[in-house]
Short mmCIF file of C-alpha atoms (C1' of nucleotides) in Angstrom, two decimals:
data_model
loop_
_atom_site.label_atom_id
_atom_site.label_comp_id
_atom_site.label_asym_id
_atom_site.label_seq_id
_atom_site.Cartn_x
_atom_site.Cartn_y
_atom_site.Cartn_z
CA MET A 9 -20.89 -0.70 -13.86
CA THR A 10 -17.18 -0.77 -14.47
CA SER A 11 -15.73 -4.32 -14.30
CA LYS A 12 -12.40 -3.75 -15.82
CA LEU A 13 -9.22 -4.32 -13.90
CA ARG A 14 -5.85 -3.24 -15.02
CA PHE A 15 -2.43 -3.84 -13.54
CA PHE A 16 0.98 -2.65 -14.25
CA ASN A 17 2.92 -5.75 -15.56
CA THR A 18 6.50 -5.37 -14.58
CA LEU A 19 7.29 -8.02 -17.56
CA SER A 20 5.74 -5.37 -20.09
CA ARG A 21 6.32 -2.39 -18.23
CA GLN A 22 2.87 -1.41 -19.15
CA LEU A 23 -0.61 -1.02 -17.80
CA GLU A 24 -2.50 -4.20 -18.81
CA GLU A 25 -6.14 -5.34 -18.73
CA PHE A 26 -6.32 -8.46 -16.61
CA GLU A 27 -7.53 -11.47 -18.52
CA PRO A 28 -7.38 -14.63 -16.60
CA ILE A 29 -6.46 -18.01 -18.18
CA ASP A 30 -9.63 -19.56 -17.00
CA GLU A 31 -12.62 -17.42 -17.39
CA GLY A 32 -13.61 -15.97 -13.91
CA LYS A 33 -10.75 -17.45 -11.95
CA ALA A 34 -7.53 -15.88 -10.70
CA ARG A 35 -4.62 -17.93 -9.73
CA ILE A 36 -1.89 -15.86 -7.87
CA TYR A 37 1.46 -16.58 -6.23
CA THR A 38 2.62 -14.40 -3.54
CA CYS A 39 6.09 -14.68 -2.17
CA GLY A 40 5.87 -15.15 1.51
CA PRO A 41 8.05 -14.62 4.51
CA THR A 42 11.24 -16.43 5.34
CA VAL A 43 10.38 -17.50 8.66
CA TYR A 44 13.43 -16.66 10.78
CA ASP A 45 12.35 -13.64 12.63
CA PHE A 46 9.16 -11.39 13.06
CA PRO A 47 8.22 -9.79 9.86
CA HIS A 48 8.55 -5.95 9.82
CA ILE A 49 6.02 -3.44 8.69
CA GLY A 50 7.79 -3.37 5.34
CA ASN A 51 7.12 -7.01 4.89
CA TYR A 52 3.39 -6.26 5.74
CA ARG A 53 3.14 -3.38 3.15
CA THR A 54 3.55 -5.99 0.64
CA PHE A 55 1.51 -8.53 2.00
CA LEU A 56 -1.15 -5.94 2.36
CA PHE A 57 -1.06 -4.94 -1.14
CA GLU A 58 -1.47 -8.54 -2.13
CA ASP A 59 -4.36 -8.79 0.28
CA VAL A 60 -5.79 -5.72 -1.40
CA LEU A 61 -5.34 -7.40 -4.73
CA ARG A 62 -7.05 -10.57 -3.78
CA ARG A 63 -9.84 -8.81 -2.32
CA ALA A 64 -10.16 -6.54 -5.46
CA LEU A 65 -10.19 -9.52 -7.78
CA GLU A 66 -12.98 -10.97 -5.69
CA LEU A 67 -14.96 -7.60 -5.94
CA PHE A 68 -14.57 -7.92 -9.58
CA GLY A 69 -16.20 -11.28 -9.58
CA PHE A 70 -13.02 -13.73 -9.75
CA GLU A 71 -12.68 -16.66 -8.01
CA VAL A 72 -9.30 -16.48 -6.38
CA THR A 73 -6.81 -19.16 -5.60
CA GLN A 74 -3.77 -17.58 -3.91
CA VAL A 75 -0.71 -19.30 -2.57
CA GLN A 76 1.69 -17.77 -0.25
CA ASN A 77 4.87 -19.71 0.74
CA LEU A 78 6.79 -20.01 3.71
CA THR A 79 10.32 -20.41 3.11
CA ASP A 80 11.53 -22.57 5.83
CA VAL A 81 14.83 -23.70 4.41
CA ASP A 82 17.62 -21.20 3.53
CA ASP A 83 20.79 -19.76 4.87
CA ARG A 84 19.12 -17.56 7.20
CA THR A 85 16.83 -20.06 8.68
CA ILE A 86 19.47 -22.72 8.96
CA GLN A 87 21.89 -20.41 10.78
CA ARG A 88 19.49 -19.10 13.24
CA ALA A 89 18.07 -22.40 14.11
CA ASN A 90 21.60 -23.59 14.71
CA GLU A 91 22.45 -20.59 16.91
CA ASN A 92 19.36 -21.31 18.78
CA GLY A 93 20.14 -25.02 19.19
CA VAL A 94 16.80 -26.33 18.03
CA SER A 95 15.81 -28.17 14.95
CA LEU A 96 14.96 -26.34 11.79
CA ARG A 97 11.47 -27.19 12.07
CA GLU A 98 10.96 -26.15 15.64
CA PHE A 99 12.65 -22.79 14.88
CA THR A 100 10.70 -22.07 11.98
CA ASP A 101 7.39 -23.10 13.50
CA ARG A 102 7.84 -20.23 16.03
CA TYR A 103 8.01 -17.63 13.42
CA ALA A 104 5.40 -19.33 11.17
CA THR A 105 2.82 -19.18 14.01
CA ALA A 106 3.84 -15.45 14.69
CA PHE A 107 3.52 -14.66 11.12
CA PHE A 108 -0.07 -16.05 10.94
CA GLU A 109 -0.95 -14.31 14.09
CA ASP A 110 0.14 -11.02 12.55
CA LEU A 111 -1.97 -11.71 9.42
CA ALA A 112 -5.04 -12.06 11.66
CA THR A 113 -4.38 -9.12 13.58
CA LEU A 114 -4.00 -7.15 10.34
CA GLY A 115 -7.12 -8.49 9.20
CA VAL A 116 -5.52 -10.23 6.13
CA GLU A 117 -7.78 -12.71 4.38
CA PRO A 118 -6.16 -15.99 4.43
CA ALA A 119 -4.75 -17.22 1.25
CA GLU A 120 -5.83 -20.78 -0.01
CA HIS A 121 -2.42 -22.40 0.42
CA TYR A 122 0.50 -21.68 2.49
CA PRO A 123 2.95 -24.31 1.44
CA ARG A 124 6.29 -24.75 3.38
CA ALA A 125 9.36 -25.27 1.20
CA THR A 126 10.53 -28.32 2.99
CA GLU A 127 7.33 -29.97 2.23
CA TYR A 128 7.81 -29.61 -1.53
CA VAL A 129 11.45 -30.96 -1.97
CA PRO A 130 10.31 -33.76 -4.24
CA GLN A 131 8.74 -31.50 -6.63
CA MET A 132 11.79 -29.31 -6.62
CA VAL A 133 13.95 -32.47 -7.49
CA GLU A 134 11.34 -33.24 -10.32
CA ILE A 135 12.17 -29.84 -11.84
CA ILE A 136 15.79 -30.01 -11.56
CA LYS A 137 15.85 -33.33 -13.22
CA ARG A 138 13.90 -31.85 -15.94
CA LEU A 139 16.39 -29.02 -16.24
CA GLU A 140 19.07 -31.39 -16.25
CA ALA A 141 17.53 -33.25 -19.20
CA GLY A 142 17.37 -30.12 -21.13
CA GLY A 143 20.95 -29.35 -20.66
CA HIS A 144 20.42 -26.22 -18.41
CA THR A 145 22.45 -27.36 -15.66
CA TYR A 146 26.06 -28.38 -14.63
CA ARG A 147 27.32 -30.03 -11.44
CA SER A 148 30.34 -28.71 -9.62
CA ASP A 149 31.49 -30.03 -6.19
CA GLY A 150 28.32 -31.75 -5.29
CA SER A 151 26.22 -28.90 -6.02
CA ILE A 152 23.91 -28.18 -9.23
CA TYR A 153 23.86 -24.90 -11.13
CA TYR A 154 21.89 -23.50 -13.58
CA ARG A 155 23.48 -22.37 -16.61
CA ILE A 156 21.76 -18.99 -17.72
CA SER A 157 23.48 -18.68 -20.87
CA THR A 158 20.89 -21.58 -22.11
CA PHE A 159 17.96 -19.59 -21.30
CA ALA A 160 17.77 -17.11 -23.93
CA SER A 161 15.28 -14.74 -22.48
CA TYR A 162 17.15 -14.45 -19.27
CA GLY A 163 16.70 -10.97 -18.19
CA LYS A 164 13.25 -10.29 -19.59
CA LEU A 165 11.77 -9.30 -16.33
CA SER A 166 14.25 -7.26 -14.60
CA GLY A 167 15.75 -5.82 -17.94
CA ILE A 168 19.34 -6.85 -16.61
CA ARG A 169 21.47 -8.17 -19.24
CA PRO A 170 24.44 -10.06 -17.47
CA GLU A 171 27.03 -9.42 -20.36
CA LYS A 172 26.21 -5.64 -20.14
CA ASN A 173 26.26 -5.27 -16.43
CA LEU A 174 29.55 -6.62 -15.15
CA ALA A 175 31.64 -3.18 -14.67
CA GLY A 176 30.87 -1.79 -11.26
CA ALA A 177 28.56 -4.59 -10.16
CA ARG A 178 29.40 -6.43 -7.13
CA ILE A 179 30.15 -10.02 -7.81
CA ASP A 180 29.70 -12.78 -5.37
CA VAL A 181 33.27 -13.94 -5.10
CA ASP A 182 32.47 -16.83 -2.82
CA ASP A 183 30.91 -18.70 -5.62
CA TYR A 184 34.20 -19.46 -7.35
CA GLU A 185 33.05 -22.78 -8.40
CA LYS A 186 30.44 -21.30 -10.66
CA GLU A 187 31.22 -21.13 -14.22
CA ASP A 188 29.75 -17.77 -14.69
CA ALA A 189 29.09 -15.38 -11.78
CA ARG A 190 25.43 -14.94 -12.95
CA ASP A 191 24.77 -18.69 -12.67
CA PHE A 192 23.01 -19.65 -9.74
CA VAL A 193 22.36 -22.64 -7.38
CA LEU A 194 19.48 -25.08 -7.80
CA TRP A 195 20.54 -27.70 -5.37
CA LYS A 196 23.30 -27.35 -2.69
CA ALA A 197 25.83 -30.04 -1.62
CA PRO A 198 25.62 -31.24 1.94
CA LYS A 199 27.24 -29.23 4.41
CA GLU A 200 28.21 -29.59 8.14
CA GLY A 201 25.39 -28.49 10.33
CA GLU A 202 22.90 -28.22 7.38
CA PRO A 203 19.86 -30.40 6.88
CA VAL A 204 20.20 -33.02 4.08
CA TRP A 205 17.75 -34.57 1.61
CA GLU A 206 18.63 -37.87 0.01
CA THR A 207 17.24 -37.60 -3.43
CA ASP A 208 17.70 -38.86 -7.05
CA LEU A 209 20.01 -35.89 -7.43
CA GLY A 210 22.15 -37.03 -4.69
CA PRO A 211 22.26 -35.63 -1.10
CA GLY A 212 21.94 -31.93 -0.33
CA ARG A 213 19.27 -29.16 0.08
CA PRO A 214 17.40 -26.97 -2.43
CA GLY A 215 18.60 -23.56 -3.41
CA TRP A 216 16.24 -20.71 -2.58
CA HIS A 217 14.74 -19.90 -5.89
CA ILE A 218 13.84 -23.30 -6.72
CA GLU A 219 11.36 -23.53 -3.96
CA CYS A 220 9.09 -21.02 -5.40
CA SER A 221 8.91 -22.63 -8.81
CA ALA A 222 8.12 -25.96 -7.25
CA MET A 223 5.46 -24.74 -4.84
CA ALA A 224 3.84 -22.41 -7.55
CA MET A 225 3.71 -25.06 -10.08
CA ALA A 226 2.55 -27.66 -7.77
CA LEU A 227 -0.36 -25.75 -6.65
CA LEU A 228 -1.41 -23.33 -9.42
CA GLY A 229 -0.14 -25.37 -12.44
CA GLU A 230 2.80 -24.95 -14.88
CA THR A 231 1.12 -21.60 -16.23
CA PHE A 232 -0.95 -19.26 -13.63
CA ASP A 233 -1.98 -15.61 -13.70
CA ILE A 234 -0.46 -13.47 -11.46
CA HIS A 235 2.96 -13.44 -9.54
CA CYS A 236 3.54 -11.00 -6.74
CA GLY A 237 6.50 -9.72 -4.55
CA GLY A 238 8.55 -7.03 -3.31
CA VAL A 239 10.45 -5.01 -5.99
CA ASP A 240 13.74 -6.38 -4.46
CA ASN A 241 12.72 -9.76 -5.59
CA ILE A 242 12.49 -8.80 -9.47
CA PHE A 243 16.33 -9.47 -9.51
CA PRO A 244 17.38 -11.99 -8.97
CA HIS A 245 14.70 -14.09 -7.56
CA HIS A 246 11.82 -13.94 -9.94
CA GLU A 247 14.23 -13.77 -12.91
CA ASN A 248 15.53 -16.96 -11.66
CA GLU A 249 12.24 -18.41 -11.10
CA ILE A 250 11.15 -17.71 -14.79
CA ALA A 251 14.42 -19.27 -16.06
CA GLN A 252 13.94 -22.44 -13.84
CA SER A 253 10.24 -22.80 -14.60
CA GLU A 254 10.15 -22.11 -18.17
CA GLY A 255 13.36 -23.62 -18.75
CA ALA A 256 11.81 -26.80 -17.49
CA THR A 257 8.31 -26.66 -18.90
CA GLY A 258 8.84 -24.79 -22.07
CA CYS A 259 5.72 -22.72 -21.34
CA GLU A 260 5.09 -19.27 -19.95
CA PHE A 261 5.42 -19.37 -16.04
CA ALA A 262 3.26 -16.38 -15.06
CA ARG A 263 1.41 -13.97 -16.96
CA TYR A 264 1.38 -10.68 -14.88
CA TRP A 265 4.04 -9.86 -12.43
CA LEU A 266 2.92 -7.22 -9.69
CA HIS A 267 5.86 -5.85 -7.42
CA GLY A 268 5.19 -3.70 -4.38
CA GLU A 269 7.54 -0.72 -3.59
CA HIS A 270 9.26 -0.54 -0.45
CA LEU A 271 8.62 1.57 2.55
CA VAL A 272 10.91 3.81 4.45
CA VAL A 273 10.56 5.15 7.92
CA GLU A 274 10.79 9.08 8.32
CA GLY A 275 12.40 9.18 5.22
CA GLU A 276 15.18 6.68 5.92
CA LYS A 277 15.85 3.11 4.85
CA MET A 278 14.62 0.94 7.74
CA ALA A 279 17.53 -0.56 9.67
CA LYS A 280 18.00 -1.96 13.10
CA ARG A 281 20.88 0.02 13.68
CA VAL A 282 19.08 3.29 12.85
CA GLY A 283 16.48 2.41 15.22
CA ASN A 284 13.80 2.82 12.90
CA PHE A 285 13.06 -0.88 12.31
CA PHE A 286 9.54 -1.74 13.30
CA THR A 287 7.59 -5.00 13.43
CA LEU A 288 3.84 -5.07 13.73
CA ARG A 289 4.07 -6.10 17.46
CA ASP A 290 6.33 -3.03 18.02
CA LEU A 291 3.55 -0.83 16.93
CA VAL A 292 0.97 -2.67 18.81
CA GLU A 293 2.82 -2.30 22.04
CA LYS A 294 3.22 1.45 21.44
CA GLY A 295 -0.54 1.55 21.41
CA PHE A 296 -1.46 1.80 17.84
CA ASP A 297 -4.61 -0.07 16.45
CA PRO A 298 -3.70 -2.55 14.08
CA LEU A 299 -6.49 -1.24 11.94
CA VAL A 300 -4.32 1.94 11.82
CA VAL A 301 -1.29 0.24 10.73
CA ARG A 302 -3.35 -1.30 8.04
CA TYR A 303 -4.88 2.09 6.95
CA LEU A 304 -1.44 3.71 6.63
CA LEU A 305 0.09 0.71 4.81
CA ILE A 306 -2.56 0.65 1.97
CA SER A 307 -3.19 4.26 1.76
CA VAL A 308 -0.26 4.77 -0.65
CA PRO A 309 -0.79 3.06 -4.14
CA TYR A 310 1.50 -0.17 -4.04
CA ARG A 311 3.88 1.15 -6.75
CA GLN A 312 4.80 4.29 -4.67
CA ARG A 313 7.43 4.30 -2.22
CA LEU A 314 5.79 4.69 1.22
CA ASN A 315 7.09 6.96 3.65
CA PHE A 316 6.03 5.51 7.05
CA THR A 317 6.08 8.16 9.76
CA PHE A 318 4.21 8.71 13.17
CA ASP A 319 2.65 11.74 11.66
CA GLY A 320 1.24 9.43 9.09
CA LEU A 321 -0.07 6.97 11.79
CA HIS A 322 -1.58 9.82 13.67
CA ALA A 323 -3.37 10.79 10.24
CA ALA A 324 -4.59 7.17 9.77
CA GLU A 325 -5.70 7.16 13.20
CA GLN A 326 -7.95 10.29 12.68
CA ALA A 327 -9.26 8.63 9.46
CA ILE A 328 -10.33 5.46 11.04
CA ASP A 329 -12.17 7.60 13.88
CA ARG A 330 -13.92 9.26 11.20
CA ILE A 331 -15.17 6.07 9.86
CA ALA A 332 -16.23 4.64 13.25
CA ASN A 333 -17.85 8.08 13.92
CA THR A 334 -19.74 8.10 10.82
CA LEU A 335 -21.01 4.64 11.52
CA ARG A 336 -22.05 5.52 15.12
CA ARG A 337 -24.09 8.35 14.10
CA LEU A 338 -25.61 6.48 11.32
CA ALA A 339 -26.72 3.86 14.11
CA ASN A 340 -27.93 6.47 16.38
CA THR A 341 -29.94 8.49 13.92
CA PRO A 342 -33.65 7.51 13.45
CA GLN A 343 -34.55 6.89 9.83
CA CYS A 344 -36.43 9.73 8.33
CA ASP A 345 -38.94 9.74 5.38
CA GLY A 346 -37.26 12.10 2.96
CA VAL A 347 -36.12 15.41 4.29
CA GLY A 348 -32.51 15.97 3.83
CA ASP A 349 -32.03 12.71 2.26
CA LEU A 350 -29.19 11.33 0.43
CA ASP A 351 -29.44 11.13 -3.20
CA GLN A 352 -29.05 7.72 -4.66
CA ALA A 353 -26.98 9.07 -7.29
CA THR A 354 -24.23 10.08 -4.68
CA VAL A 355 -24.22 6.34 -3.83
CA ASP A 356 -23.98 5.05 -7.30
CA GLU A 357 -21.20 7.58 -7.88
CA PHE A 358 -19.14 6.06 -4.90
CA HIS A 359 -19.49 2.52 -6.46
CA LYS A 360 -18.32 3.89 -9.77
CA ASP A 361 -15.16 5.80 -8.37
CA PHE A 362 -14.30 3.13 -6.07
CA ARG A 363 -14.36 0.44 -8.61
CA GLU A 364 -12.56 2.63 -11.19
CA SER A 365 -9.92 3.49 -8.68
CA LEU A 366 -9.15 -0.37 -7.83
CA GLY A 367 -9.26 -1.25 -11.58
CA ASP A 368 -6.69 1.42 -12.10
CA ASP A 369 -3.79 -0.58 -10.93
CA LEU A 370 -5.18 -0.70 -7.30
CA ASN A 371 -5.36 3.00 -6.75
CA THR A 372 -6.14 2.67 -3.16
CA ALA A 373 -5.37 6.54 -2.61
CA ARG A 374 -8.31 7.37 -5.00
CA ALA A 375 -10.52 4.43 -3.62
CA LEU A 376 -10.04 5.95 -0.17
CA ALA A 377 -10.80 9.45 -1.54
CA ALA A 378 -14.20 8.01 -2.82
CA LEU A 379 -14.96 6.62 0.50
CA HIS A 380 -14.07 9.79 2.31
CA THR A 381 -16.39 11.85 0.00
CA LEU A 382 -19.34 9.37 0.56
CA LEU A 383 -18.62 9.72 4.36
CA ARG A 384 -18.92 13.30 4.08
CA ARG A 385 -22.09 13.34 2.13
CA VAL A 386 -23.72 10.87 4.69
CA ASN A 387 -22.74 13.06 7.56
CA THR A 388 -24.14 16.20 5.88
CA ALA A 389 -27.53 14.08 5.02
CA LEU A 390 -27.60 13.07 8.88
CA ASP A 391 -27.08 16.73 9.69
CA GLU A 392 -29.92 17.78 7.53
CA GLY A 393 -32.57 15.54 8.83
CA GLY A 394 -31.54 12.00 8.21
CA ILE A 395 -31.48 9.07 5.70
CA CYS A 396 -34.36 6.91 4.86
CA GLY A 397 -34.65 3.36 5.18
CA GLU A 398 -34.35 2.46 1.53
CA ARG A 399 -31.08 4.64 1.21
CA ARG A 400 -29.49 3.64 4.30
CA ALA A 401 -29.51 0.13 2.83
CA ALA A 402 -27.69 1.38 -0.15
CA VAL A 403 -25.21 3.07 2.22
CA ASP A 404 -24.83 -0.18 4.09
CA VAL A 405 -23.99 -1.76 0.69
CA ALA A 406 -21.58 0.76 -0.32
CA PHE A 407 -19.78 0.58 3.17
CA LYS A 408 -19.72 -3.14 2.97
CA GLU A 409 -18.05 -2.87 -0.68
CA ALA A 410 -15.41 -0.57 0.59
CA ASP A 411 -14.70 -2.66 3.66
CA SER A 412 -14.62 -5.76 1.43
CA VAL A 413 -11.53 -4.70 -0.20
CA LEU A 414 -9.86 -2.14 2.28
CA GLY A 415 -10.87 -3.90 5.45
CA ILE A 416 -10.57 -0.93 7.50
CA PHE A 417 -13.93 -0.47 9.06
CA PRO A 418 -13.73 -0.90 12.67
CA ARG A 419 -15.70 -3.73 14.12
CA ASN A 420 -18.88 -2.90 15.82
CA ASP A 421 -17.24 -3.69 19.39
CA ALA A 422 -21.03 -3.96 20.06
CA GLU A 423 -21.93 -3.51 23.66
CA ALA A 424 -21.57 0.55 23.12
CA GLY A 425 -25.01 1.56 24.65
CA SER A 426 -25.72 -1.34 27.01
CA ASP A 427 -23.93 -0.77 30.32
CA ALA A 428 -26.27 -0.63 33.02
CA GLU A 429 -23.81 1.38 35.31
CA ILE A 430 -23.24 3.70 32.41
CA ASP A 431 -26.85 4.25 31.43
CA LEU A 432 -27.70 5.08 35.19
CA LEU A 433 -25.14 7.87 35.08
CA ILE A 434 -26.50 9.11 31.73
CA ASP A 435 -29.93 9.32 33.24
CA GLU A 436 -28.80 11.10 36.18
CA ARG A 437 -26.91 13.60 34.04
CA LYS A 438 -30.06 13.85 31.76
CA ALA A 439 -32.13 14.89 34.75
CA ALA A 440 -29.47 17.41 35.85
CA ARG A 441 -29.23 19.06 32.47
CA ALA A 442 -33.12 19.40 32.63
CA ASN A 443 -32.75 21.20 35.68
CA LYS A 444 -29.97 23.32 34.31
CA ASP A 445 -27.51 21.57 36.86
CA PHE A 446 -24.68 21.82 34.57
CA ALA A 447 -22.23 21.49 37.16
CA ARG A 448 -23.37 18.15 38.06
CA ALA A 449 -23.92 17.25 34.53
CA ASP A 450 -20.31 18.09 33.56
CA GLU A 451 -19.07 16.12 36.82
CA ILE A 452 -20.68 13.02 35.49
CA ARG A 453 -19.26 13.52 32.01
CA ASP A 454 -15.85 14.01 33.33
CA GLU A 455 -16.07 11.16 35.63
CA LEU A 456 -17.11 8.73 32.61
CA SER A 457 -14.36 10.57 30.67
CA ALA A 458 -11.59 9.41 33.18
CA LYS A 459 -12.78 5.88 32.51
CA GLY A 460 -12.49 6.17 28.86
CA ILE A 461 -16.18 6.69 28.09
CA VAL A 462 -16.89 9.47 25.81
CA LEU A 463 -20.61 11.08 25.75
CA GLU A 464 -22.15 12.73 22.93
CA ASP A 465 -25.29 14.76 23.16
CA THR A 466 -27.24 14.32 19.79
CA PRO A 467 -30.53 15.66 18.70
CA HIS A 468 -31.68 12.04 19.44
CA GLY A 469 -30.24 11.73 22.90
CA THR A 470 -27.04 11.09 24.70
CA VAL A 471 -24.80 8.26 23.23
CA TRP A 472 -21.51 7.05 24.36
CA HIS A 473 -18.66 5.09 23.17
CA ARG A 474 -15.23 4.00 24.53
CA GLU A 475 -12.21 5.91 23.37
"C1'" G B 7 29.51 1.06 -15.38
"C1'" G B 8 24.33 -0.79 -16.46
"C1'" C B 9 18.86 -0.44 -15.55
"C1'" G B 10 15.04 2.36 -13.50
"C1'" A B 11 11.96 5.70 -10.03
"C1'" C B 12 10.52 9.95 -8.11
"C1'" G B 13 10.28 15.79 -7.19
"C1'" U B 14 2.19 18.59 -6.39
"C1'" G B 15 -0.13 23.35 -0.69
"C1'" G B 16 2.72 22.72 6.61
"C1'" C B 17 2.57 16.80 6.06
"C1'" C B 18 0.69 12.52 3.24
"C1'" A B 19 -1.20 12.20 -1.50
"C1'" A B 20 -4.85 11.86 -6.23
"C1'" G B 21 -4.42 13.89 -10.86
"C1'" U B 22 -0.32 11.81 -17.60
"C1'" G B 23 -3.14 17.60 -22.66
"C1'" G B 24 -8.44 21.31 -21.10
"C1'" U B 25 -7.58 24.55 -16.63
"C1'" A B 26 -5.28 21.39 -9.15
"C1'" A B 27 -9.39 14.77 -5.78
"C1'" G B 28 -9.08 13.04 -0.65
"C1'" G B 29 -6.91 12.77 4.30
"C1'" C B 30 -4.24 15.18 8.33
"C1'" A B 31 -2.59 19.81 10.66
"C1'" G B 32 -3.82 25.36 11.07
"C1'" G B 33 -7.57 29.57 10.76
"C1'" G B 34 -12.71 31.30 10.90
"C1'" G B 35 -17.91 30.07 11.38
"C1'" C B 36 -22.33 27.02 12.38
"C1'" C B 37 -24.49 23.48 15.70
"C1'" U B 38 -24.15 22.62 21.61
"C1'" G B 39 -25.66 25.04 28.28
"C1'" C B 40 -20.44 23.89 27.57
"C1'" A B 41 -18.43 19.94 25.01
"C1'" A B 42 -18.13 15.82 21.63
"C1'" A B 43 -19.56 14.50 16.85
"C1'" G B 44 -20.59 16.74 12.26
"C1'" C B 45 -21.12 20.52 8.56
"C1'" C B 46 -19.51 25.16 6.06
"C1'" C B 47 -15.62 28.59 4.77
"C1'" U B 48 -10.49 29.22 4.19
"C1'" U B 49 -4.92 27.63 2.95
"C1'" A B 50 -1.30 25.82 -4.29
"C1'" U B 51 -3.55 31.69 -10.38
"C1'" C B 52 -0.16 26.98 -9.48
"C1'" C B 53 2.57 21.67 -9.58
"C1'" C B 54 11.81 21.72 -8.59
"C1'" C B 55 14.14 25.17 -12.43
"C1'" C B 56 14.87 26.60 -17.52
"C1'" G B 57 13.75 26.36 -22.77
"C1'" G B 58 10.29 23.95 -26.44
"C1'" U B 59 5.58 21.68 -28.81
"C1'" U B 60 0.44 23.15 -28.56
"C1'" C B 61 -5.15 27.24 -29.21
"C1'" G B 62 -4.17 25.11 -24.35
"C1'" A B 63 0.73 21.35 -20.18
"C1'" A B 64 1.56 19.71 -13.51
"C1'" U B 65 0.38 16.47 -17.55
"C1'" C B 66 4.27 15.80 -24.16
"C1'" C B 67 9.75 17.04 -25.80
"C1'" G B 68 14.91 18.77 -24.33
"C1'" G B 69 18.47 20.23 -20.82
"C1'" G B 70 19.52 21.22 -15.78
"C1'" C B 71 19.20 20.53 -10.38
"C1'" G B 72 17.76 17.51 -6.40
"C1'" U B 73 16.18 12.71 -4.02
"C1'" C B 74 16.14 7.65 -4.02
"C1'" G B 75 16.12 2.32 -5.77
"C1'" C B 76 18.09 -2.36 -8.12
"C1'" C B 77 22.51 -4.59 -10.28
"C1'" U B 78 24.59 -8.84 -3.51
"C1'" C B 79 20.76 -11.71 1.14
"C1'" C B 80 16.11 -8.68 1.48
"C1'" A B 81 8.89 -7.58 1.16
#
RNA sequence: GGCGACGUGGCCAAGUGGUAAGGCAGGGGCCUGCAAAGCCCUUAUCCCCCGGUUCGAAUCCGGGCGUCGCCUCCA
């Protein structure tokens, strides 16, 4: 069985086989949300790619330690908290809670650690002190800046060379107190209306980039395996993280850098003023099953831009229904002893294709194709006489494997088939059909249909389920 | 000005040298009392265009056209 996992490493711009630092273990850092508003579906596209990553690592036998931070102190959180007239903590708590609710709604497997930036200030101070000792910093107006000219490999992740990249680029003119426009702030001087930490560095608050370096190193060590985020983070955020972390420790920060492409909506960049900006809650309110949203967001490989459309949501809805229908057929069809049986080779082929697809830089489109092929073969076997007990167990294992990574199998909302009132009507309809009283039979079916109950007459009796 | 991505059937999308996965939608059929579900067949001799390399290219090279991203807070 294939057990190779290969990822496209932004650092090398190549596919590389994953080899962890510690045998059998994978330590990964995933940039989390800034908790100043409800995350949008674009945020979740990235978080779901990371969820698939951790689940795939687990399928391939790795013990995963994942850290996903919450940025709860930065320009936006401070500004919004002030606008709302509540404390920073109270304000960010609201959206942290919403974030965790959304993760549960989407069936995201929880990370091992969800550190909040405000709880790691001492660790940030420690790193900045090391950087100061190493001559990587300078102070200006009470703030501390990173002098990127002291970090020779600055730009190795993004390919951006500051000196070659000035003409035409927009430069942050507000930061006039910096020696070089590309330098970035590590520690911000106190300001009216902003929270202040009294530290060895003097009073102030952390810059955004240092937060991730501190949380990552505190929980995963100075060197760890995989660092993820959205493509927009490559520069400057991740570039700066590398400069800070490696500048302080002298050793490699993260070995594999994986970046998720963005999504657009109906071909356009998502923006509130365009009216194509959606949060998960917006879609749930419109009546879409979160599982459908999950399916759509993971159906396109993570390095490919995803065009989120309502047509696409509809297609995902159909695909989810197909899975549910097949599971229901499987449950309602008696086992047979061989006729029209499913070949074990078919199941084996699924496992092979599925793992190869995921191993190939998390190719979820191919993994889904493998699943759909298995679904079709299972249905064909059911049509042709059934599946024997032994093979059925193998199919269960295969489905379980698919679901363990994709997380798109509908939960058996049980009860289907055990409502006394409905059963009574079905019995009556059965009698009517036996008497060829199809008018009455159809009347009963329509009546149930109006209540969202769908009847199916199978060779093994009538079954029902909710729409 | 710098760096980079992409262009495959109506839609989404796999496929990076050997003759076009999968899903959705459409058409036809089987099954059914009729449905539902499912299955089968069907839709790209062709992968933006032009040239080249090769026995052979959607896949490699060159040129062109088009779309887009980053270089500024951003998943």
